mmCIF file of C-alpha atoms and ligand atoms in Angstrom:
data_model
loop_
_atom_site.group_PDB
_atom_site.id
_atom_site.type_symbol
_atom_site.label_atom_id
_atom_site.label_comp_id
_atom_site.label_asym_id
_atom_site.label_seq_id
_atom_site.Cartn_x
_atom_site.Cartn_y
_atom_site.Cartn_z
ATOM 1 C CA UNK A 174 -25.853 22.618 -0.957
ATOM 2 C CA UNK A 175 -22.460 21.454 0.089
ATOM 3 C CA UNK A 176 -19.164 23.610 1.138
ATOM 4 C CA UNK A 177 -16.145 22.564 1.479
ATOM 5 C CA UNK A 178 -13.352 25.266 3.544
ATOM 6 C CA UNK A 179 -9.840 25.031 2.563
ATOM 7 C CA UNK A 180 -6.703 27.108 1.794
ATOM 8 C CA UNK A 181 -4.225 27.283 -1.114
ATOM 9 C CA UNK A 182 -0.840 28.395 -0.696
ATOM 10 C CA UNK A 183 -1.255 31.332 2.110
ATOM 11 C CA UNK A 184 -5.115 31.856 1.005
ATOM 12 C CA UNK A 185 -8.217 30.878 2.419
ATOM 13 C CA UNK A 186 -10.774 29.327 0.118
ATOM 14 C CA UNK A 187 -14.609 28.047 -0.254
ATOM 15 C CA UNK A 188 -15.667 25.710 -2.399
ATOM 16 C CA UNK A 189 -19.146 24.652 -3.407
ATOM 17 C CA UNK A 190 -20.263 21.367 -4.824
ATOM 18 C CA UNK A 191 -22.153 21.009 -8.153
ATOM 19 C CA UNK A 192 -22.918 17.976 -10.376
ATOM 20 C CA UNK A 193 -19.895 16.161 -8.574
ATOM 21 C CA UNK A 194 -17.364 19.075 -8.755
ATOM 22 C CA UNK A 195 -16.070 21.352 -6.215
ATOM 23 C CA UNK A 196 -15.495 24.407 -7.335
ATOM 24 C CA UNK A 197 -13.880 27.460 -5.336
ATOM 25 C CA UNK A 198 -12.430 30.901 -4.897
ATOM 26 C CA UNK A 199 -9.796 32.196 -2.576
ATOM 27 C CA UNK A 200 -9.811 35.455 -0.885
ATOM 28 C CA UNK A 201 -9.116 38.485 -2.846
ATOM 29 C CA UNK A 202 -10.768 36.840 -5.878
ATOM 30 C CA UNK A 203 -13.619 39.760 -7.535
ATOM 31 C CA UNK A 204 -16.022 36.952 -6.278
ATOM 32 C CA UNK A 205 -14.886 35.939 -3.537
ATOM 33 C CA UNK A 206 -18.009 35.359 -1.323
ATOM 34 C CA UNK A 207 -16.818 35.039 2.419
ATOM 35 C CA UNK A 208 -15.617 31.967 4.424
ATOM 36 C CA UNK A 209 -18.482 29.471 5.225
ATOM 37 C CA UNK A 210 -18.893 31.022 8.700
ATOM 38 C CA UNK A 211 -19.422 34.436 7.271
ATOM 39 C CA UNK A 212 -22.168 33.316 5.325
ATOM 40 C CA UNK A 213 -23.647 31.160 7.917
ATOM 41 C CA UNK A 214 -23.842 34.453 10.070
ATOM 42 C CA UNK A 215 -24.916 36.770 7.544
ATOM 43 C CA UNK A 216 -28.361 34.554 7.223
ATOM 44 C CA UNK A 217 -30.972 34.768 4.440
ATOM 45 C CA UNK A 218 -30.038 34.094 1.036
ATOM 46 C CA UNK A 219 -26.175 34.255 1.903
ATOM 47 C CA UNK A 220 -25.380 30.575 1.150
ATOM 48 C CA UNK A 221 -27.350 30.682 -1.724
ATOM 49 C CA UNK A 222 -25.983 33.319 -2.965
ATOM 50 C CA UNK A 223 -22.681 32.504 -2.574
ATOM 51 C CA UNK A 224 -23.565 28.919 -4.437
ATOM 52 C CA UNK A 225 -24.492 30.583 -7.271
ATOM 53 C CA UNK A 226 -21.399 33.000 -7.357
ATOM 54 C CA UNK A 227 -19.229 29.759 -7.378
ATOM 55 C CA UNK A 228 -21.113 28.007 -9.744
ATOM 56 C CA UNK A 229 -18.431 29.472 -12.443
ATOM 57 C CA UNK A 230 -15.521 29.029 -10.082
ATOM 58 C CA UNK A 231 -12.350 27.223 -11.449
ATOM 59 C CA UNK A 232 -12.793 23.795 -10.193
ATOM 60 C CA UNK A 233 -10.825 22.979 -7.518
ATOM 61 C CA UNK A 234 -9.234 19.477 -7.184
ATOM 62 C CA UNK A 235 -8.980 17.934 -3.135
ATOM 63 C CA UNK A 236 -5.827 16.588 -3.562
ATOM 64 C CA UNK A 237 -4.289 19.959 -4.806
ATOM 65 C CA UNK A 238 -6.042 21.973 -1.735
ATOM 66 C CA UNK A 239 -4.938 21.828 2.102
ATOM 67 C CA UNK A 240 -9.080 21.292 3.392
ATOM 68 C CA UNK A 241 -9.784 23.403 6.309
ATOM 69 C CA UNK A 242 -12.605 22.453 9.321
ATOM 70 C CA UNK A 243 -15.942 23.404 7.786
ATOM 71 C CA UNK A 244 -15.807 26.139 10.503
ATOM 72 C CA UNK A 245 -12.498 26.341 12.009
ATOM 73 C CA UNK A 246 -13.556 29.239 14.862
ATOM 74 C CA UNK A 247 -17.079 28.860 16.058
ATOM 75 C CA UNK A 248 -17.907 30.755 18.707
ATOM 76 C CA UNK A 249 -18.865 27.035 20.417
ATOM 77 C CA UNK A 250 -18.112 23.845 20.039
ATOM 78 C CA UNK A 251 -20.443 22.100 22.572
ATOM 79 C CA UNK A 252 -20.158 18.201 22.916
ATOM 80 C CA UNK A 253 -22.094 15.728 23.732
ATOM 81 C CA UNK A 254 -21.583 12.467 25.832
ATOM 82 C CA UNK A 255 -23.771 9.104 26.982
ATOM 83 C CA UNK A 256 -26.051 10.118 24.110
ATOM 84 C CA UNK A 257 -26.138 6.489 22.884
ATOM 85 C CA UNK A 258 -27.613 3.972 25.590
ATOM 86 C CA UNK A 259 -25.323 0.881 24.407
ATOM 87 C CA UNK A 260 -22.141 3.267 24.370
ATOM 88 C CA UNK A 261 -23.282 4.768 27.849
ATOM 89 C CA UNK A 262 -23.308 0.683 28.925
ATOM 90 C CA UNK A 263 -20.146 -0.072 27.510
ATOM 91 C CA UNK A 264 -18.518 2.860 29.520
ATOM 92 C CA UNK A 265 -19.722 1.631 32.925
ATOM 93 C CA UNK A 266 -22.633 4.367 33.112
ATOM 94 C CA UNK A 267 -26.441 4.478 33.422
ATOM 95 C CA UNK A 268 -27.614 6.406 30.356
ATOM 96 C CA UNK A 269 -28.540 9.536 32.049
ATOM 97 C CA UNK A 270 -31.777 11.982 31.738
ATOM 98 C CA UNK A 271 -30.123 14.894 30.952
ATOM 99 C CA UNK A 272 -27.247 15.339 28.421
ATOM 100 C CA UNK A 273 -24.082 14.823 29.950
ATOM 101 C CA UNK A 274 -22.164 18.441 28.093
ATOM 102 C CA UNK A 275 -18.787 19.105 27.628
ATOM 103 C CA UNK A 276 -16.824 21.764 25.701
ATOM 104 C CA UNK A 277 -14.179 21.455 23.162
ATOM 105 C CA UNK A 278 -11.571 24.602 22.225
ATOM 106 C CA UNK A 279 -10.873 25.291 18.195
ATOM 107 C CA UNK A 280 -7.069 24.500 19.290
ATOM 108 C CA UNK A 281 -8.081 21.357 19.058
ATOM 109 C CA UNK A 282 -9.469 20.924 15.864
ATOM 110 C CA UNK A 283 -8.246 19.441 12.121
ATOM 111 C CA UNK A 284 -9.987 19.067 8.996
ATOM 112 C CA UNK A 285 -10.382 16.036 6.861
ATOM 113 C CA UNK A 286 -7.017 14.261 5.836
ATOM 114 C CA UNK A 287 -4.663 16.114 8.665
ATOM 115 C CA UNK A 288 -3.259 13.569 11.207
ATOM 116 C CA UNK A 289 -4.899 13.052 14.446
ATOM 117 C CA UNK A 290 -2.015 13.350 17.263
ATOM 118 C CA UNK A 291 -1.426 11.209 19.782
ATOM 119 C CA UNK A 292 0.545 12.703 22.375
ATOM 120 C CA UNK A 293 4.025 11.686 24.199
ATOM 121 C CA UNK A 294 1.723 11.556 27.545
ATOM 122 C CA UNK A 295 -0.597 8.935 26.941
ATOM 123 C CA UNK A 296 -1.223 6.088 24.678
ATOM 124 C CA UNK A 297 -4.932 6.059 24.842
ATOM 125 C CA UNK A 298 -5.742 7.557 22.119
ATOM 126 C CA UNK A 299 -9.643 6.307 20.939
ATOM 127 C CA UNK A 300 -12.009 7.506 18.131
ATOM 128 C CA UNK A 301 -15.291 8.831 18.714
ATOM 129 C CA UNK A 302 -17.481 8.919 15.481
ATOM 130 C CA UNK A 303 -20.316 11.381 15.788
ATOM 131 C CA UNK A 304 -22.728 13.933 13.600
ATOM 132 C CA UNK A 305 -22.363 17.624 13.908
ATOM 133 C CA UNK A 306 -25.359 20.135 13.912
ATOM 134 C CA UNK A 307 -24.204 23.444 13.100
ATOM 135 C CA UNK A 308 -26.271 26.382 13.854
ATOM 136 C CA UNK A 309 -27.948 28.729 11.435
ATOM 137 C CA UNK A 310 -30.136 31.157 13.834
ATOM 138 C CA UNK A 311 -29.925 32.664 17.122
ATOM 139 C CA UNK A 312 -31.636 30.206 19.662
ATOM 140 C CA UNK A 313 -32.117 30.740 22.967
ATOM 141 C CA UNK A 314 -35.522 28.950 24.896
ATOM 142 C CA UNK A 315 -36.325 26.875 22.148
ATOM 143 C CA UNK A 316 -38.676 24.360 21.965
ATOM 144 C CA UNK A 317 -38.140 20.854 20.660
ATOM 145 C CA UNK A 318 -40.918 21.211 17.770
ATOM 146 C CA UNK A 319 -38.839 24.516 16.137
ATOM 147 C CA UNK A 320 -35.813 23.529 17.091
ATOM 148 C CA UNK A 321 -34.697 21.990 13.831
ATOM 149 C CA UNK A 322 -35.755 25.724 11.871
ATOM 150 C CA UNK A 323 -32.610 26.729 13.939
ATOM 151 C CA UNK A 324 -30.098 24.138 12.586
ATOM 152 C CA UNK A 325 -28.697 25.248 9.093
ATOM 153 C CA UNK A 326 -26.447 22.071 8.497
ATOM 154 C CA UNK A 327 -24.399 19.059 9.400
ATOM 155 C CA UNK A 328 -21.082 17.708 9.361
ATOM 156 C CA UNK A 329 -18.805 14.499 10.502
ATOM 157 C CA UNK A 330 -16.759 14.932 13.782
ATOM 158 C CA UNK A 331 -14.259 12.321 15.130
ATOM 159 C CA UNK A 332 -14.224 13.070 18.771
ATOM 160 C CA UNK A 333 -10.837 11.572 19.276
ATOM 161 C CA UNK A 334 -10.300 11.311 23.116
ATOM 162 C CA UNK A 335 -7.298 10.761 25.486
ATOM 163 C CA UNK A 336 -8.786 8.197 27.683
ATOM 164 C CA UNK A 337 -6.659 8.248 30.910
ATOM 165 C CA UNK A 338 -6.600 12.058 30.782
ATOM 166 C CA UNK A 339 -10.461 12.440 30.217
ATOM 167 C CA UNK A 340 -11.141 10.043 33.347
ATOM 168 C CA UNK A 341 -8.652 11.964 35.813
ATOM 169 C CA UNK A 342 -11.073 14.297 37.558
ATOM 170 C CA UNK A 343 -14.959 14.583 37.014
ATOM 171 C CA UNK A 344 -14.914 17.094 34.098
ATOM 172 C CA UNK A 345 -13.958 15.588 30.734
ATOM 173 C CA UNK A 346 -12.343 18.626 29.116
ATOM 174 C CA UNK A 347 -8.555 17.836 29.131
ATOM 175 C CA UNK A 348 -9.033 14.236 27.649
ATOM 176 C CA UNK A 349 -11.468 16.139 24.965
ATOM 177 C CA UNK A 350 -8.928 19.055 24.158
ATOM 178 C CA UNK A 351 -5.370 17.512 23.192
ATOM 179 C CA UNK A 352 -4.300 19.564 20.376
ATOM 180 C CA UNK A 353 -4.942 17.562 16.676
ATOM 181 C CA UNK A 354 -7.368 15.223 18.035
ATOM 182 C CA UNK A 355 -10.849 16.911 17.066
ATOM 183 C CA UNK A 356 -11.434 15.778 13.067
ATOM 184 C CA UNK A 357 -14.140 17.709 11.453
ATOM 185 C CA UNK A 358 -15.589 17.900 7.848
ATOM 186 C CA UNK A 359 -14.403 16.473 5.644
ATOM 187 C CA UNK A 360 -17.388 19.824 4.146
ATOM 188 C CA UNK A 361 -20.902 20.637 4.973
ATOM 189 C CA UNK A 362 -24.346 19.718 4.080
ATOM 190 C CA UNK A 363 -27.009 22.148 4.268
ATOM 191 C CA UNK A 364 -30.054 20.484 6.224
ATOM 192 C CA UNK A 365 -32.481 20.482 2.861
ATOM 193 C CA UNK A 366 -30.532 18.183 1.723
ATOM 194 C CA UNK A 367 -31.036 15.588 4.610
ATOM 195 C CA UNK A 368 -33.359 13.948 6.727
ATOM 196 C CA UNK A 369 -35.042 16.501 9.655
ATOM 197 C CA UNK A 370 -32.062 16.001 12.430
ATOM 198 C CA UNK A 371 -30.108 13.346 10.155
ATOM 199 C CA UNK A 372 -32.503 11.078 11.177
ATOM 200 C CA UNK A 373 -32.173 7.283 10.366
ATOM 201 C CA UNK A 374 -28.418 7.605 8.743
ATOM 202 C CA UNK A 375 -26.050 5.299 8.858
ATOM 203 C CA UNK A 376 -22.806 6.137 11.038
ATOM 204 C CA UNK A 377 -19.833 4.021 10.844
ATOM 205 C CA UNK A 378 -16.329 4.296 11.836
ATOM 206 C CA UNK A 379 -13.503 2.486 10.486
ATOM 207 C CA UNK A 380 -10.306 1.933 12.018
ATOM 208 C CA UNK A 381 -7.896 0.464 9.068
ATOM 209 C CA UNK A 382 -10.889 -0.719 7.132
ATOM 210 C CA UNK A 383 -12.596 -2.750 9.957
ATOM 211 C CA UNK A 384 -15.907 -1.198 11.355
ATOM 212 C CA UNK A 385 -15.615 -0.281 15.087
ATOM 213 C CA UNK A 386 -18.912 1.363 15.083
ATOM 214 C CA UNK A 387 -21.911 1.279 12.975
ATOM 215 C CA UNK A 388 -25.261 3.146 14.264
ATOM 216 C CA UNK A 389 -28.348 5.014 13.367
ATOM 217 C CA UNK A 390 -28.503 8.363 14.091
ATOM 218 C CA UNK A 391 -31.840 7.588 15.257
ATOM 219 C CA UNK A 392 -30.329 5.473 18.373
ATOM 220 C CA UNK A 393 -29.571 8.793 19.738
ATOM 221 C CA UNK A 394 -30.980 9.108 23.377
ATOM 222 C CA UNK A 395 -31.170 13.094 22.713
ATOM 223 C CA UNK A 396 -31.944 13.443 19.452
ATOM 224 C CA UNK A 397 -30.619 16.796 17.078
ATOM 225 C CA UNK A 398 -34.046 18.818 18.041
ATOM 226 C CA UNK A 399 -33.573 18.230 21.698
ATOM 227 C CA UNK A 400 -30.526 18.613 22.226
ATOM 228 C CA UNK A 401 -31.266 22.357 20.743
ATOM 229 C CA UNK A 402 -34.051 22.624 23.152
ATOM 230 C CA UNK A 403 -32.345 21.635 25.736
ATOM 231 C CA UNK A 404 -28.744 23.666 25.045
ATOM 232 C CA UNK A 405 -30.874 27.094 24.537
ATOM 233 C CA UNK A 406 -32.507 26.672 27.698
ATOM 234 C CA UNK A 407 -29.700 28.141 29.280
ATOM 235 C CA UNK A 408 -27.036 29.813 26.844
ATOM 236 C CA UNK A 409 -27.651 31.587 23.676
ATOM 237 C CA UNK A 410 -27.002 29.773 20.580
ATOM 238 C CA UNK A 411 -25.317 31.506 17.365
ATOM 239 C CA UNK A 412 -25.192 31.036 14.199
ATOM 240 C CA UNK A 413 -21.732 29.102 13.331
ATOM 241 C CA UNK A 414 -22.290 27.397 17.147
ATOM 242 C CA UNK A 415 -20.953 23.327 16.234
ATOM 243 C CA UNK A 416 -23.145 20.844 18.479
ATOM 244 C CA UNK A 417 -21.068 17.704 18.620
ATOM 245 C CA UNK A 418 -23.677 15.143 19.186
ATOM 246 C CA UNK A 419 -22.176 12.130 20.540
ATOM 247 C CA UNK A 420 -20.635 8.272 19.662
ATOM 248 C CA UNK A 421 -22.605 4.857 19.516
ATOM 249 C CA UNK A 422 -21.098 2.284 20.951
ATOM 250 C CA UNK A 423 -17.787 0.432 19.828
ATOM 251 C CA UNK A 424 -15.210 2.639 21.051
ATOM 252 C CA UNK A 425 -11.636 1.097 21.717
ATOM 253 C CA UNK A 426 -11.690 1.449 25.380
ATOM 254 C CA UNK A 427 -14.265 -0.530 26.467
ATOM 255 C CA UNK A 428 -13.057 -3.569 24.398
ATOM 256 C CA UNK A 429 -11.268 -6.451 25.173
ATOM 257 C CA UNK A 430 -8.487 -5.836 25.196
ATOM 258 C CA UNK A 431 -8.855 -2.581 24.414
ATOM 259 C CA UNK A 432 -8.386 -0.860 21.132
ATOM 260 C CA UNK A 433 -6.410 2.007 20.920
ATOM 261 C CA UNK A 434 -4.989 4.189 17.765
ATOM 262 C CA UNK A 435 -1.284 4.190 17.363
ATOM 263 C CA UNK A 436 1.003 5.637 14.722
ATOM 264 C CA UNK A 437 0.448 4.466 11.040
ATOM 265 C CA UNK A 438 -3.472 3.782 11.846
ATOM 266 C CA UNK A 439 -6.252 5.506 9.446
ATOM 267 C CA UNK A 440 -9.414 6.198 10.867
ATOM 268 C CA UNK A 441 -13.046 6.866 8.718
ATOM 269 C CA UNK A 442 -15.909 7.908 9.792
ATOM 270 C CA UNK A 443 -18.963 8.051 7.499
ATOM 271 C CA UNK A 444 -22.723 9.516 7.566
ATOM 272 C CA UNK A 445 -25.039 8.313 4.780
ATOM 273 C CA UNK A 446 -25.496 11.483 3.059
ATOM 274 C CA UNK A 447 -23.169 13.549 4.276
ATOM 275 C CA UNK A 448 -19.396 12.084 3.630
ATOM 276 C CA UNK A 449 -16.605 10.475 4.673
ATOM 277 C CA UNK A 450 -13.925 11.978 7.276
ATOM 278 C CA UNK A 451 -10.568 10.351 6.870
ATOM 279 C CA UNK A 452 -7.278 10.594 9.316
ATOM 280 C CA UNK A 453 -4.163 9.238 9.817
ATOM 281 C CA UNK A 454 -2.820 8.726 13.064
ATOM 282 C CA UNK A 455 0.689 10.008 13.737
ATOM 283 C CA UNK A 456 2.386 10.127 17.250
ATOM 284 C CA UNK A 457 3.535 13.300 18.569
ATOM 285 C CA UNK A 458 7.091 12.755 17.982
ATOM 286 C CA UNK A 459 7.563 11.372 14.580
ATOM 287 C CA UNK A 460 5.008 14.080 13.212
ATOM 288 C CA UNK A 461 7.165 16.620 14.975
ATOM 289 C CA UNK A 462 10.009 14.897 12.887
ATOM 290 C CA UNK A 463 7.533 14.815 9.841
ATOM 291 C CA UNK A 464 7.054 18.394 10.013
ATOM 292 C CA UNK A 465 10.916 19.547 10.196
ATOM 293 C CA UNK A 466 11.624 16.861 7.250
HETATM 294 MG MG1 MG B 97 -17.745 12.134 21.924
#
């Protein structure tokens, strides 16, 4: 099953995907069956259920629809770093043993087609392609073999990072929180549909049409089933939790010279199976101007 969040006019909508065709209610519709996080936490047959209600939905058209994050206010958004040993060489650090864990805030966040911002402070601006696990039941002390019974879906993240800021003090979060840098979606994909833990797709990220990253998801040091293992071993997981899972290597800082996104650029990043997650980079300033025109 696939679900796509988005709004139309003031309302917020869900959309499922059948034979090729979204089709979606907003809120205050008889039907309406709850945003995708709703769902997610009511368990059971709630997605299902709510798949079949839209089944005879209007169809909804993307391009008529402002598409929302997946989940735009999960509980956690819990990021991963150095999870890819030729990204952790390219950054200057041994690949370490234990996840290296950083948080990100839903102020940050934008959905599929929004403009990723880069700010007036810095022009470092870099894309991070990565695969989101999205949590469907409670987990706390998990272990790795029913880990993946705890994972309900997956999504595309770009994990767009202000380099200078992320590397002034030890802790990453201020070069990981700019506001209108963290893409997600473009919609979700319920884990039945996939390989167990996305393994062996195909990530690649695109900056104006030329790959900048192309990986397996099995290259990943911690793969989707520990990294659940490992997270519940000391904080409760919930369901709608988003577990950002980390970039292969290519990113435009450690290139020579280095690559960063500036105003006009498009960035893509796809997952075999999942979808592609498309944004245009604006600077701070002209989308300011974009917005009052
Ligand atoms: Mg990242």
């Amino acid at each position: 099953m696939r679900f796509m969040s988005y709004k139309s006019g003031r309302k917020f909508g869900i959309a499922a995907q059948r034979e090729g065709q979204w089709r979606g209610l907003t809120e205050g519709s008889s039907d309406y069956p709850g945003t995708l996080l709703s769902l997610i936490q009511a368990g059971g047959e709630a997605l299902s259920k709510a798949e079949a209600m839209l089944a005879d939905a209007p169809t909804i058209s993307l391009e008529a629809v402002e598409m929302l994050p997946p989940i735009a206010n999960p509980e956690k958004i819990v990021c991963v770093g150095l999870n890819y040993r030729d990204h952790s060489t390219e950054s200057g650090f041994k690949q370490p043993d234990f996840p290296t864990i950083f948080g990100r805030f839903n102020s940050s966040l934008i959905a599929h087609g929004d403009p990723m911002v880069r700010p007036e402070v810095s022009d470092q601006l870099d894309y991070e392609g990565e695969l989101v696990a999205i949590i469907g039941k409670t987990a706390r002390d998990v272990a790795e073999s029913d880990s993946l019974d705890h994972v309900i879906g997956y999504s595309i993240f770009n994990d767009g990072s202000i380099r200078d800021y992320q590397f002034k003090a030890p802790q990453w979060t201020p070069g990981k929180n700019f506001d209108d840098t963290g893409a997600f979606g473009p919609w979700f994909v319920t884990a039945e549909e996939l390989p167990a833990g996305c393994e062996g797709l195909r990530l690649t990220t695109r900056l104006n049409g030329q790959i900048v990253q192309d990986a397996s998801i099995s290259d990943m040091v911690f793969s989707v089933a520990k990294l659940v293992s490992i997270l519940s071993s000391f904080m409760t997981l919930v369901p709608g939790d988003v577990i950002v899972t980390g970039t292969p290597s290519g990113v435009g800082a450690a290139r020579k010279p280095p690559l960063f996104m500036r105003d006009g650029d498009v960035c893509e990043v796809e997952i075999e199976g999942i979808g592609k997650l498309v944004n245009p980079i604006h600077d701070r300033i002209s989308s300011a101007k974009s917005r009052v025109a």
